[in-house]
Amino acid sequence: MTTPDLRLFAPAVAVWVVAALALHVAPGRVVAAAVATVLLAGAVARRSGSALVVAILVCAAAAGLSTAARVHARTTGPVHAAAVAGSAVTIEGVLVDDPRALVPKPGKGTLAVRELVMARLRAERLTTAGRVLRVRTPVLVVTTDQRWLRLLPSQHLRADGLLRPATGDVAALLSVRGSVQLQGEASHLQRVAASLRAGLRRAVGPLPPAERGLLPGLVVGDVSQLPPELTDDFRTVGLTHLVAVSGTNVAVVLGAVLLVCIRLGIPLRARPPIALLALLAFVVLVRPTPSVLRAAVMGSIALLALTTGRRRAALPTLSAAVMLLVLLSPDLAVSAGFALSVLATGGIVVLAPGWRDQWALHLPLGFAEALAIPAAAQVACGPVIVALSGQLGLLSVPANLLAVPAVAPATILGLGAAVAAPFSSSAATGLAWAAWLPTTWLVHVAQLGASLPGAALPWRSGSAGALLLVLVTVAGAAVLRSPALRKLCAAAALGVLTAVSVLWFVAPGWPPPGWFLVACDVGQGDGLVLNAGPHTAVVIDTGPDPRAMDRCLRRLRVHRVPLVVLTHFHADHVEGLPGVLRRRQVGEIEVGPLDEPAVERARVVRWAAAAHVRVVPAQVGEERTAGGARWQVLAPDHPHRGTNSDPNNSSLVLRLTAAGGRTVLLTGDVEKEAQQVLLDLGIPLRADVLKVPHHGSSHQLPEFLAAVHPQITMTSVGAGNPFGHPSPATIGQLVDEGARSYRTDRDGDIALVDRGGVLSSAARHGPGTVRPRPRARGLELIPGTTLTARAEALSRLPSSWCSTPGAAARDPTRERPSSRPAMGR
């Protein structure tokens, strides 16, 4: 077994750790500490101390000085001063990365969602208070102007706006006002790269939606067309690195170039320069951003270790690369992406070759290598992944193993399509269709893996979770070294697998048999699903999150939606509509009488038009049937005006009747004014089940709740919402009158079942369990079982980036957050 060369390992760790700490310390103190460290290194050297100790001290001092200089540049100077003062400024600068669209997640009092665009800018000239100053400072731009998305890196531009303080690797955040003014074209290389990327998007146009979005992601990291649900699937099974221009992409490209060189008989000495040229061309195509440059370095190192056999040289090379990258860009020291990239590369160059050689004694060499690479990367990256996500992916290794045969063909054919596009669109489309087969294989691997129980298990997040996984991994390694312990653990694992398999096939699972209505756990919003037959359902409201709504429908195996009812146009009821429209046949969309907020209505109309779905107004008194159930629109016959919240009070109110005669009252977000109108009109309100209005807020008439007198209540509410929803008074009155209370923040998805006229209920707790609730008055219960579902997305952008200047979280009805905790909290 080859002993790794650790001479540069300790200095690299010192550089990384010191840079990470120095980012959070005043630059003056860091400089003083660095000077003291240099003096200490000199003293050690004079006394003939260890060369390694001297190297560690010198590298640590260099990291401290580099980081202090970077922090000082960001936290001083005119840009920082203007940001602290909140000044109106004009900035001229150079775009350093592709602008990207961001749709802030609604649900915390958001009336309507504004689509944002974010871009990184290197400010070169600052105009403020009549002064023009030359600067060279990184700034993050936030704007609602979608025209920014057409800009290319290296373009010089001018923008007006307000500067605000920012954290991270930028000096300030610029909230742009007005339109951007271009001051020249992008560089020639960037224009060529943009042309190739656009050609690739055109070439994949005829492909099915999933493959059309995935192939550009595999080739150049362009995920603009990647369906969000497929993104979730890739995250769940540990394949996200394939669409992030990681070291895998670089290794594939370099491996293909070297293979062609070998087949053409090109001399050994000529191959590295050719590979380097190919790498430079690939970097230009996918954009020379810091993450791409990092991937190029790491991928080259991994390929060097696996193809040259010089395994001892790989770790020193990786260590030197880490030192160089962190010294040049100290912010990488606290970058999760950088940590994952380095750890994955380290696992591949240190662990994978030895594992490959050992497993090759019992397996074919190619299969052993294909298994060793993802296994080593997963073991190395596991602690960081669980620290960030709070989940442990169990299918990462098998999913990556299944993906191996398809990644290289899809990437190479996709690159061919991009290169061919400027010369022949038909040839580019042909290559894209050739890449369809390996790409669709990757799609099916991700979708199948994400749908399996146990794809990801909950795990403690943060440093404690990372440390726990390290201990578990060490213990596992010790077990594998002992033949007796291996046999004992194998027997225990077989017993657990057998028990879980029996429970899986015997228990009813989700959805429960005979369900007719489900309240989906979509966060702070409403999303209900009415069973309309096999794989068919009517959707009433869609929640604030397309992914959450889509996941709920996928769990219910819904493929056809003849009707979507949107009770009103608040974001927490309509922003999930794209999740319903994805890969489903949707008949029409029915909406309430008030066309406000206008921005949300416009978004609904745009989404519907893109899916070729009609939008029609609901009519009071109309009755429809679906799957043995029928419903009637009770109100309103006209929009409310001048109330506490006109959109809420103009919500559609529906009365459902199940096949067995049980009734459900769906109330949208109606408040006191609309509730009083319903009482005054004498509309029959009595129902067995009540969807509690407005997430259980305090804006309820006690007389209205008493008139309904439900046996079961369903409250759609988000965990930890800032409004105190549901109100203890509201839920308290319903419970005191004999109702059994269900809440999506505690119970997850809530299902109602009608068995021969007997109403039953079941709750699917959290992301992965189904449990029966205690017996309600005179109601039958459905037995449940434990299931494991897909985990949520790995990470989200900071919420501070998603808000407009001066905006604060607020309830759409201006209700103040309750100072009292919700019941049971």
Tab-separated table of N, CA, C and O in Angstrom, residues 74-89 91 137-142 161-175 798-803 805-806:
chain	number	residue	atom	x	y	z
A	74	ARG	N	-12.602	45.440	1.772
A	74	ARG	CA	-14.062	45.394	1.698
A	74	ARG	C	-14.732	46.256	2.743
A	74	ARG	O	-15.829	46.760	2.527
A	75	THR	N	-14.113	46.380	3.891
A	75	THR	CA	-14.765	47.071	5.015
A	75	THR	C	-14.295	48.500	5.199
A	75	THR	O	-14.631	49.139	6.197
A	76	THR	N	-13.525	48.991	4.279
A	76	THR	CA	-13.119	50.398	4.304
A	76	THR	C	-13.316	50.971	2.905
A	76	THR	O	-13.643	50.259	1.967
A	77	GLY	N	-13.112	52.243	2.762
A	77	GLY	CA	-13.206	52.855	1.452
A	77	GLY	C	-14.580	53.434	1.181
A	77	GLY	O	-15.523	53.283	1.958
A	78	PRO	N	-14.713	54.103	0.063
A	78	PRO	CA	-15.945	54.851	-0.233
A	78	PRO	C	-17.173	53.971	-0.457
A	78	PRO	O	-18.287	54.380	-0.112
A	79	VAL	N	-17.012	52.777	-1.037
A	79	VAL	CA	-18.174	51.921	-1.276
A	79	VAL	C	-18.779	51.463	0.044
A	79	VAL	O	-20.000	51.516	0.250
A	80	HIS	N	-17.932	51.044	0.961
A	80	HIS	CA	-18.421	50.614	2.269
A	80	HIS	C	-19.075	51.772	3.016
A	80	HIS	O	-20.146	51.607	3.621
A	81	ALA	N	-18.447	52.947	2.966
A	81	ALA	CA	-19.010	54.109	3.663
A	81	ALA	C	-20.372	54.490	3.083
A	81	ALA	O	-21.311	54.806	3.827
A	82	ALA	N	-20.500	54.445	1.764
A	82	ALA	CA	-21.784	54.762	1.140
A	82	ALA	C	-22.843	53.729	1.489
A	82	ALA	O	-24.016	54.059	1.660
A	83	ALA	N	-22.432	52.468	1.611
A	83	ALA	CA	-23.387	51.414	1.979
A	83	ALA	C	-23.880	51.597	3.402
A	83	ALA	O	-25.079	51.456	3.681
A	84	VAL	N	-22.990	51.932	4.310
A	84	VAL	CA	-23.388	52.148	5.694
A	84	VAL	C	-24.355	53.330	5.798
A	84	VAL	O	-25.321	53.297	6.578
A	85	ALA	N	-24.144	54.332	4.981
A	85	ALA	CA	-25.011	55.506	5.004
A	85	ALA	C	-26.290	55.307	4.208
A	85	ALA	O	-27.188	56.157	4.245
A	86	GLY	N	-26.397	54.194	3.455
A	86	GLY	CA	-27.573	53.967	2.627
A	86	GLY	C	-27.705	54.983	1.516
A	86	GLY	O	-28.815	55.419	1.176
A	87	SER	N	-26.604	55.368	0.915
A	87	SER	CA	-26.580	56.466	-0.049
A	87	SER	C	-27.123	56.046	-1.409
A	87	SER	O	-27.003	54.892	-1.829
A	88	ALA	N	-27.691	57.025	-2.115
A	88	ALA	CA	-28.044	56.856	-3.523
A	88	ALA	C	-26.779	57.095	-4.333
A	88	ALA	O	-26.097	58.117	-4.166
A	89	VAL	N	-26.448	56.169	-5.214
A	89	VAL	CA	-25.170	56.227	-5.918
A	89	VAL	C	-25.370	55.867	-7.390
A	89	VAL	O	-26.403	55.332	-7.791
A	91	ILE	N	-23.001	53.656	-10.041
A	91	ILE	CA	-21.827	52.793	-10.081
A	91	ILE	C	-21.549	52.388	-11.525
A	91	ILE	O	-22.463	51.986	-12.265
A	137	THR	N	-13.972	47.365	-6.256
A	137	THR	CA	-14.628	46.695	-5.135
A	137	THR	C	-15.751	45.791	-5.639
A	137	THR	O	-16.526	46.206	-6.509
A	138	PRO	N	-15.879	44.574	-5.097
A	138	PRO	CA	-16.979	43.689	-5.522
A	138	PRO	C	-18.298	44.122	-4.902
A	138	PRO	O	-18.379	44.439	-3.714
A	139	VAL	N	-19.354	44.143	-5.705
A	139	VAL	CA	-20.684	44.567	-5.282
A	139	VAL	C	-21.697	43.544	-5.799
A	139	VAL	O	-21.562	43.038	-6.914
A	140	LEU	N	-22.701	43.264	-4.987
A	140	LEU	CA	-23.794	42.395	-5.410
A	140	LEU	C	-24.968	43.265	-5.840
A	140	LEU	O	-25.431	44.118	-5.088
A	141	VAL	N	-25.443	43.059	-7.060
A	141	VAL	CA	-26.542	43.838	-7.627
A	141	VAL	C	-27.842	43.046	-7.471
A	141	VAL	O	-27.893	41.844	-7.770
A	142	VAL	N	-28.897	43.703	-7.015
A	142	VAL	CA	-30.233	43.121	-6.940
A	142	VAL	C	-31.190	44.059	-7.668
A	142	VAL	O	-31.221	45.263	-7.378
A	161	GLY	N	-28.745	53.382	-8.040
A	161	GLY	CA	-29.482	52.670	-7.002
A	161	GLY	C	-29.046	53.077	-5.620
A	161	GLY	O	-28.313	54.053	-5.419
A	162	LEU	N	-29.504	52.294	-4.643
A	162	LEU	CA	-29.163	52.505	-3.242
A	162	LEU	C	-28.185	51.437	-2.800
A	162	LEU	O	-28.372	50.253	-3.071
A	163	LEU	N	-27.146	51.862	-2.099
A	163	LEU	CA	-26.185	50.915	-1.532
A	163	LEU	C	-26.602	50.540	-0.122
A	163	LEU	O	-27.037	51.403	0.664
A	164	ARG	N	-26.481	49.252	0.188
A	164	ARG	CA	-26.748	48.763	1.535
A	164	ARG	C	-25.599	47.871	1.983
A	164	ARG	O	-24.931	47.246	1.158
A	165	PRO	N	-25.355	47.784	3.275
A	165	PRO	CA	-24.283	46.896	3.753
A	165	PRO	C	-24.571	45.443	3.380
A	165	PRO	O	-25.722	45.030	3.261
A	166	ALA	N	-23.516	44.682	3.195
A	166	ALA	CA	-23.644	43.269	2.842
A	166	ALA	C	-22.594	42.474	3.599
A	166	ALA	O	-21.599	43.015	4.077
A	167	THR	N	-22.848	41.198	3.731
A	167	THR	CA	-21.884	40.291	4.345
A	167	THR	C	-21.338	39.357	3.282
A	167	THR	O	-21.835	39.307	2.159
A	168	GLY	N	-20.315	38.606	3.626
A	168	GLY	CA	-19.746	37.665	2.672
A	168	GLY	C	-18.618	38.289	1.892
A	168	GLY	O	-17.883	39.160	2.379
A	169	ASP	N	-18.500	37.877	0.627
A	169	ASP	CA	-17.348	38.284	-0.166
A	169	ASP	C	-17.615	39.508	-1.036
A	169	ASP	O	-16.921	39.729	-2.027
A	170	VAL	N	-18.626	40.298	-0.696
A	170	VAL	CA	-18.868	41.555	-1.405
A	170	VAL	C	-18.868	42.698	-0.399
A	170	VAL	O	-19.128	42.499	0.787
A	171	ALA	N	-18.585	43.908	-0.904
A	171	ALA	CA	-18.499	45.062	-0.008
A	171	ALA	C	-19.850	45.700	0.247
A	171	ALA	O	-20.044	46.347	1.265
A	172	ALA	N	-20.793	45.531	-0.692
A	172	ALA	CA	-22.087	46.191	-0.543
A	172	ALA	C	-23.099	45.526	-1.452
A	172	ALA	O	-22.758	44.757	-2.364
A	173	LEU	N	-24.353	45.843	-1.191
A	173	LEU	CA	-25.466	45.373	-2.021
A	173	LEU	C	-26.093	46.584	-2.678
A	173	LEU	O	-26.466	47.546	-2.007
A	174	LEU	N	-26.206	46.558	-3.999
A	174	LEU	CA	-26.765	47.665	-4.768
A	174	LEU	C	-28.171	47.302	-5.224
A	174	LEU	O	-28.353	46.389	-6.032
A	175	SER	N	-29.170	47.998	-4.677
A	175	SER	CA	-30.554	47.844	-5.133
A	175	SER	C	-30.762	48.824	-6.292
A	175	SER	O	-30.837	50.035	-6.092
A	798	PRO	N	-29.818	33.310	1.133
A	798	PRO	CA	-30.192	34.081	2.318
A	798	PRO	C	-31.446	34.895	2.063
A	798	PRO	O	-31.601	35.522	1.019
A	799	SER	N	-32.333	34.905	3.042
A	799	SER	CA	-33.594	35.615	2.857
A	799	SER	C	-33.384	37.114	2.697
A	799	SER	O	-34.192	37.795	2.085
A	800	SER	N	-32.276	37.627	3.232
A	800	SER	CA	-32.034	39.064	3.113
A	800	SER	C	-31.823	39.488	1.663
A	800	SER	O	-32.021	40.639	1.309
A	801	TRP	N	-31.420	38.551	0.808
A	801	TRP	CA	-31.219	38.877	-0.598
A	801	TRP	C	-32.538	38.914	-1.351
A	801	TRP	O	-32.588	39.340	-2.487
A	802	CYS	N	-33.577	38.366	-0.734
A	802	CYS	CA	-34.842	38.208	-1.443
A	802	CYS	C	-35.810	39.341	-1.163
A	802	CYS	O	-36.944	39.308	-1.624
A	803	SER	N	-35.424	40.300	-0.382
A	803	SER	CA	-36.360	41.365	-0.013
A	803	SER	C	-36.008	42.644	-0.735
A	803	SER	O	-34.866	42.897	-1.079
A	805	PRO	N	-35.708	46.815	-0.873
A	805	PRO	CA	-35.213	47.747	0.144
A	805	PRO	C	-36.330	48.235	1.038
A	805	PRO	O	-37.385	48.674	0.590
A	806	GLY	N	-36.081	48.130	2.327
A	806	GLY	CA	-37.027	48.645	3.296
A	806	GLY	C	-38.196	47.751	3.563
A	806	GLY	O	-39.065	48.080	4.364
